[in-house]
mmCIF file of C-alpha atoms and ligand atoms in Angstrom:
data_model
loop_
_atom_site.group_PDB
_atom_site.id
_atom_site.type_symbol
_atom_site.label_atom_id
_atom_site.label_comp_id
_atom_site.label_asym_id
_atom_site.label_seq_id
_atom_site.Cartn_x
_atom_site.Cartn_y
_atom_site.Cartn_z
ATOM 1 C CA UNK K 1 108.857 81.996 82.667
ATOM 2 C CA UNK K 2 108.123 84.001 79.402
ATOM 3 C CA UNK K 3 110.315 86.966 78.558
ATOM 4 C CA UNK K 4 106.358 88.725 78.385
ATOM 5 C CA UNK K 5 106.106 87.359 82.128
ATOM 6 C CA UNK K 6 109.591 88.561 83.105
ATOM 7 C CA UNK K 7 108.856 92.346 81.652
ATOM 8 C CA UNK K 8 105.462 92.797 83.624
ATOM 9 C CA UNK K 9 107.000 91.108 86.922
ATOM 10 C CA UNK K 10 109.540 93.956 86.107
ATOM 11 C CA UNK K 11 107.616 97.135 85.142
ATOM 12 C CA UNK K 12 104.886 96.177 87.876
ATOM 13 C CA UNK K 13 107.031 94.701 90.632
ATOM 14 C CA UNK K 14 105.171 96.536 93.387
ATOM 15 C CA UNK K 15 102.295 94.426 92.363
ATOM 16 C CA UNK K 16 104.424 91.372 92.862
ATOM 17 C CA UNK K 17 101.983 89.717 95.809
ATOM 18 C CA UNK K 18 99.587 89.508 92.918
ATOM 19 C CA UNK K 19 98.829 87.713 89.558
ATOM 20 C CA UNK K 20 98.887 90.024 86.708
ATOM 21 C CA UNK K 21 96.556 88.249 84.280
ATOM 22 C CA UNK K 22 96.403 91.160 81.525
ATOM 23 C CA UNK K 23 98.159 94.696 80.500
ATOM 24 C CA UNK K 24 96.109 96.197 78.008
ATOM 25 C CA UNK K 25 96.926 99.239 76.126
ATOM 26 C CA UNK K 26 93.791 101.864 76.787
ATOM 27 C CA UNK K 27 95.281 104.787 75.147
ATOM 28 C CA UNK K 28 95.971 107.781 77.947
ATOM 29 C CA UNK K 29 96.193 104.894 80.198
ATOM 30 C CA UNK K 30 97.117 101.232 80.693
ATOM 31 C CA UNK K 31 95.077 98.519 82.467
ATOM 32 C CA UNK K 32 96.480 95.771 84.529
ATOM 33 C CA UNK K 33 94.524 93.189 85.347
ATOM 34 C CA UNK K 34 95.431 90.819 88.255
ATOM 35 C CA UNK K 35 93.860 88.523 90.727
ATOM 36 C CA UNK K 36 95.537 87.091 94.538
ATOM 37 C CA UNK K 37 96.951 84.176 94.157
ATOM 38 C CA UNK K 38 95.432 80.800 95.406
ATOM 39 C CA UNK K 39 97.082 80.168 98.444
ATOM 40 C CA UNK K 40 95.320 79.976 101.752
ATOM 41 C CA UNK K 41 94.284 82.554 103.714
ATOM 42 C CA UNK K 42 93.553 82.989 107.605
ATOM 43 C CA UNK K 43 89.945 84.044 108.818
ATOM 44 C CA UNK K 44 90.401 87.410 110.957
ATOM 45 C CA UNK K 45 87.798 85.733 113.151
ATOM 46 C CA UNK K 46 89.405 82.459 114.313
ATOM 47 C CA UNK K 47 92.900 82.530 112.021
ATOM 48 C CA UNK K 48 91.916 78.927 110.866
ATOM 49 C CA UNK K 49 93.615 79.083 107.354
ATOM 50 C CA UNK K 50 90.491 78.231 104.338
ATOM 51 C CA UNK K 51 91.051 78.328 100.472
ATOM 52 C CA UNK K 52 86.584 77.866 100.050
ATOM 53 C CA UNK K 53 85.673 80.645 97.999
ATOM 54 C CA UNK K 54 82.381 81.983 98.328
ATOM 55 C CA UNK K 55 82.533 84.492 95.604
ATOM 56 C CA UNK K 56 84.724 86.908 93.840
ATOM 57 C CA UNK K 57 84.422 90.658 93.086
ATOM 58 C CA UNK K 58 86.742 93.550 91.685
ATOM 59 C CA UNK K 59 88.801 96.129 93.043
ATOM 60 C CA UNK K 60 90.040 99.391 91.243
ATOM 61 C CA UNK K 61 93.044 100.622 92.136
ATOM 62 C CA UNK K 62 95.115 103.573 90.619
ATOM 63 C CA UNK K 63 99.270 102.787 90.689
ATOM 64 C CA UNK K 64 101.828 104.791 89.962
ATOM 65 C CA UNK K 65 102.051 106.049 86.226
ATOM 66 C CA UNK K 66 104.010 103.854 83.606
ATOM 67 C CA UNK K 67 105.350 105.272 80.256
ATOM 68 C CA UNK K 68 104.260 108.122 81.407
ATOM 69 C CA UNK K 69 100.352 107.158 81.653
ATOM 70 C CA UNK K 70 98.153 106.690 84.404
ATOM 71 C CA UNK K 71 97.736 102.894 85.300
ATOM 72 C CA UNK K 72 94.744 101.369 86.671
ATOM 73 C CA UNK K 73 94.865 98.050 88.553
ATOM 74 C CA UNK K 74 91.310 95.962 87.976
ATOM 75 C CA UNK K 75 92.253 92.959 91.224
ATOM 76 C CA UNK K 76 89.776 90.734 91.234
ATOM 77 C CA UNK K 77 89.529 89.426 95.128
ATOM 78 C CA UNK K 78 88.323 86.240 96.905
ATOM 79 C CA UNK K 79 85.237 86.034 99.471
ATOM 80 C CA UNK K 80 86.219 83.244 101.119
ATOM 81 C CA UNK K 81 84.382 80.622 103.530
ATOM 82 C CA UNK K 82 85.332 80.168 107.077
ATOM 83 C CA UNK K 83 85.436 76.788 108.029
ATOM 84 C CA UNK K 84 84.994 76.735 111.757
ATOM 85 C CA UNK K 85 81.453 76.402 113.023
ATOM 86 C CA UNK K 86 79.843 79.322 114.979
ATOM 87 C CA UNK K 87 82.561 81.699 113.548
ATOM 88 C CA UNK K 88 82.075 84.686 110.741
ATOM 89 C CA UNK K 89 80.388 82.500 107.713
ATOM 90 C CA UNK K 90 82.238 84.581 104.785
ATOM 91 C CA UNK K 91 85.051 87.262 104.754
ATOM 92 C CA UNK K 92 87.073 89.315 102.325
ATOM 93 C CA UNK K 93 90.587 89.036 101.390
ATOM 94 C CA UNK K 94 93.044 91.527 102.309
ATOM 95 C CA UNK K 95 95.751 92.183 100.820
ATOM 96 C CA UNK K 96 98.221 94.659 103.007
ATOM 97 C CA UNK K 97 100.905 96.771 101.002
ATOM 98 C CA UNK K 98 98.750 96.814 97.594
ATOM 99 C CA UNK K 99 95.234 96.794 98.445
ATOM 100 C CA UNK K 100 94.390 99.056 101.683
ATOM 101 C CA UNK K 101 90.758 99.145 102.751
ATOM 102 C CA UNK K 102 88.555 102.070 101.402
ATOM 103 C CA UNK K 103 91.729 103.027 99.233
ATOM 104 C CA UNK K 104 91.754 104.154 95.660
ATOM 105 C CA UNK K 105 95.306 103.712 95.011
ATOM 106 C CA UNK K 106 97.807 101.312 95.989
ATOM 107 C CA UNK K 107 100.038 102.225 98.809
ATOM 108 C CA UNK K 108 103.488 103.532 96.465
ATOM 109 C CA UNK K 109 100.742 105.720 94.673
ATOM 110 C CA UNK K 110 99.698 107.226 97.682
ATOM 111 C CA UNK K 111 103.113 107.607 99.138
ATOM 112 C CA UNK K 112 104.457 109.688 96.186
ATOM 113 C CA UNK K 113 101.328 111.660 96.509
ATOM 114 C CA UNK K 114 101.480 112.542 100.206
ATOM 115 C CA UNK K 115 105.918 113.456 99.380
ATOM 116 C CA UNK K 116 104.619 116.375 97.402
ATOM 117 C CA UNK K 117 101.499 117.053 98.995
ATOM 118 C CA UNK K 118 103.422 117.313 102.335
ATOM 119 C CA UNK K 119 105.524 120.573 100.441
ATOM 120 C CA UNK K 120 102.706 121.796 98.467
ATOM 121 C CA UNK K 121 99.410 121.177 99.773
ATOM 122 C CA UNK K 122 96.161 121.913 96.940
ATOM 123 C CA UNK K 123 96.021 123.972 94.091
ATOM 124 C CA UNK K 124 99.810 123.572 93.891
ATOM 125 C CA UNK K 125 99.865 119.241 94.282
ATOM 126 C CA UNK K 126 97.234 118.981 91.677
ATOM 127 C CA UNK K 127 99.619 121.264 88.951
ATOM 128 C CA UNK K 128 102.840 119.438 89.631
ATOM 129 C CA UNK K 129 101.415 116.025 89.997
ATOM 130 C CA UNK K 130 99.771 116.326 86.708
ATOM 131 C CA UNK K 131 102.975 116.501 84.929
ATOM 132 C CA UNK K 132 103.609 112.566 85.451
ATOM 133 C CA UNK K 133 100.571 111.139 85.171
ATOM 134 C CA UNK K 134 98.863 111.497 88.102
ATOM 135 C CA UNK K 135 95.242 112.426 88.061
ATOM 136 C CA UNK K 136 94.832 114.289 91.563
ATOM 137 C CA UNK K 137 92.154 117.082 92.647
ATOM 138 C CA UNK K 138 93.105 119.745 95.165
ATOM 139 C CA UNK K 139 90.315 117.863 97.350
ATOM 140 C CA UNK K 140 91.891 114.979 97.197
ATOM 141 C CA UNK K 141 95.516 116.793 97.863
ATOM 142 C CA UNK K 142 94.147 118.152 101.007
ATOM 143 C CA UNK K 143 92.620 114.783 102.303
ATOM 144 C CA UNK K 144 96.193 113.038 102.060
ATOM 145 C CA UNK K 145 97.398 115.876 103.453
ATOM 146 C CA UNK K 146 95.226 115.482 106.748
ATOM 147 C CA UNK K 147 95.485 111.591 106.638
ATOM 148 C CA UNK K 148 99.779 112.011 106.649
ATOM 149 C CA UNK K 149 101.589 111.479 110.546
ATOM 150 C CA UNK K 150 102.736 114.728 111.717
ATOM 151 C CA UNK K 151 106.577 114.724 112.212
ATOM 152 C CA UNK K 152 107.237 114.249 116.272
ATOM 153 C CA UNK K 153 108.972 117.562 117.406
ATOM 154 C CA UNK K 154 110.482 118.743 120.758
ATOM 155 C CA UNK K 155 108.508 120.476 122.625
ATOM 156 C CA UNK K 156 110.798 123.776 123.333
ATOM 157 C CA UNK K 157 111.345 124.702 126.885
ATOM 158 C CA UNK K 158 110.368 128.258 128.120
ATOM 159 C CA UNK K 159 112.308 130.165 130.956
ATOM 160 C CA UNK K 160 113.666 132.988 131.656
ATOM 161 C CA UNK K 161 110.385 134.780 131.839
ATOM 162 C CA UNK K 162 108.984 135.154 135.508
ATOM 163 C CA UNK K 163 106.318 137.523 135.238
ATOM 164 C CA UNK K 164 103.767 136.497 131.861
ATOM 165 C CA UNK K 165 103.332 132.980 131.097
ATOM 166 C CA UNK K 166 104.619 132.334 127.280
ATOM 167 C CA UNK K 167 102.222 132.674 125.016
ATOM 168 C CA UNK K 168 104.110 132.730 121.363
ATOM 169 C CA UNK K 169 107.378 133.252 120.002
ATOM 170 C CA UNK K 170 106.548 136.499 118.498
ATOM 171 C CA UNK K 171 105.564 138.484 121.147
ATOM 172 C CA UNK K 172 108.227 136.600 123.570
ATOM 173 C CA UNK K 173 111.633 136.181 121.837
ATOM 174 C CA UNK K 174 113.286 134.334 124.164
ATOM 175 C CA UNK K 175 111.754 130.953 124.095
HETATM 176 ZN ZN1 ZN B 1 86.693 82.045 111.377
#
């Protein structure tokens, strides 16, 4: 392996399930360009495994910032032919932990986006995020904010109280 191979396996290991082809050096922001590997892959229809590619097409993705600059990741992905008669002719490859459907940035992008979203919601997420490289709307802030799990909590008991119902902890103290 090149010591240029070694360095981009390093600064972009959470790309690692792909090939980086290309870095490329756009000014405010650098450009990684990658493609899945060749191996085979399992129809969602059937699971019969098929490497027949049917056609290719790109992906954007943004990933977390590098040297402090945005980074954009062009993947160019496989439509691949199912070989078992009567089943789905053509599908897409997926790739799961750097390439979720309908997504705009890989998964680590998104997860260091929800952390501070989940403390500051909008206006705020779009300020602080800004800082290192991370191009983020207050729209956008607010739509990871709906899409994160909410945290399971107990549900607290109430007694004590015979003669109203509770209704909320500040008109009833005691639960
Ligand atoms: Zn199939």
């Amino acid at each position: 392996m090149h010591d240029l191979d070694k360095l981009v396996n390093v600064v972009f290991s959470g790309l690692s399930p792909l090939v980086v082809k290309d870095v490329a050096d756009e000014g405010e922001w650098i450009q990684a360009r990658a493609r899945t590997p060749d191996r085979p892959v399992a129809c969602p229809g059937c699971g019969t495994e098929t490497t027949r590619v049917h056609g290719y097409h790109e992906r954007s993705v943004a990933d977390v910032p590098v040297d402090a600059r945005r980074v954009l990741v062009v993947v160019r992905i496989r439509r691949l032919v199912c070989p078992t008669r009567g089943c789905r002719q053509t599908f897409r490859e997926q790739l799961p932990g750097v390439l979720e459907r309908y997504q705009r940035r890989t998964p680590r992008m998104a997860s260091q986006i929800g952390a501070v979203v989940r403390e500051l919601a909008g206006r705020a997420s779009e300020r602080v995020m800004s800082a290192p490289a991370v191009r983020l709307s207050r729209h956008t802030a607010l739509r990871i904010l709906l899409r994160l799990a909410l945290p399971k909590r107990r549900v607290p008991e109430c007694w004590g109280w015979t003669t109203s119902p509770c209704v909320g902890a500040a008109t009833t103290p005691p639960c």
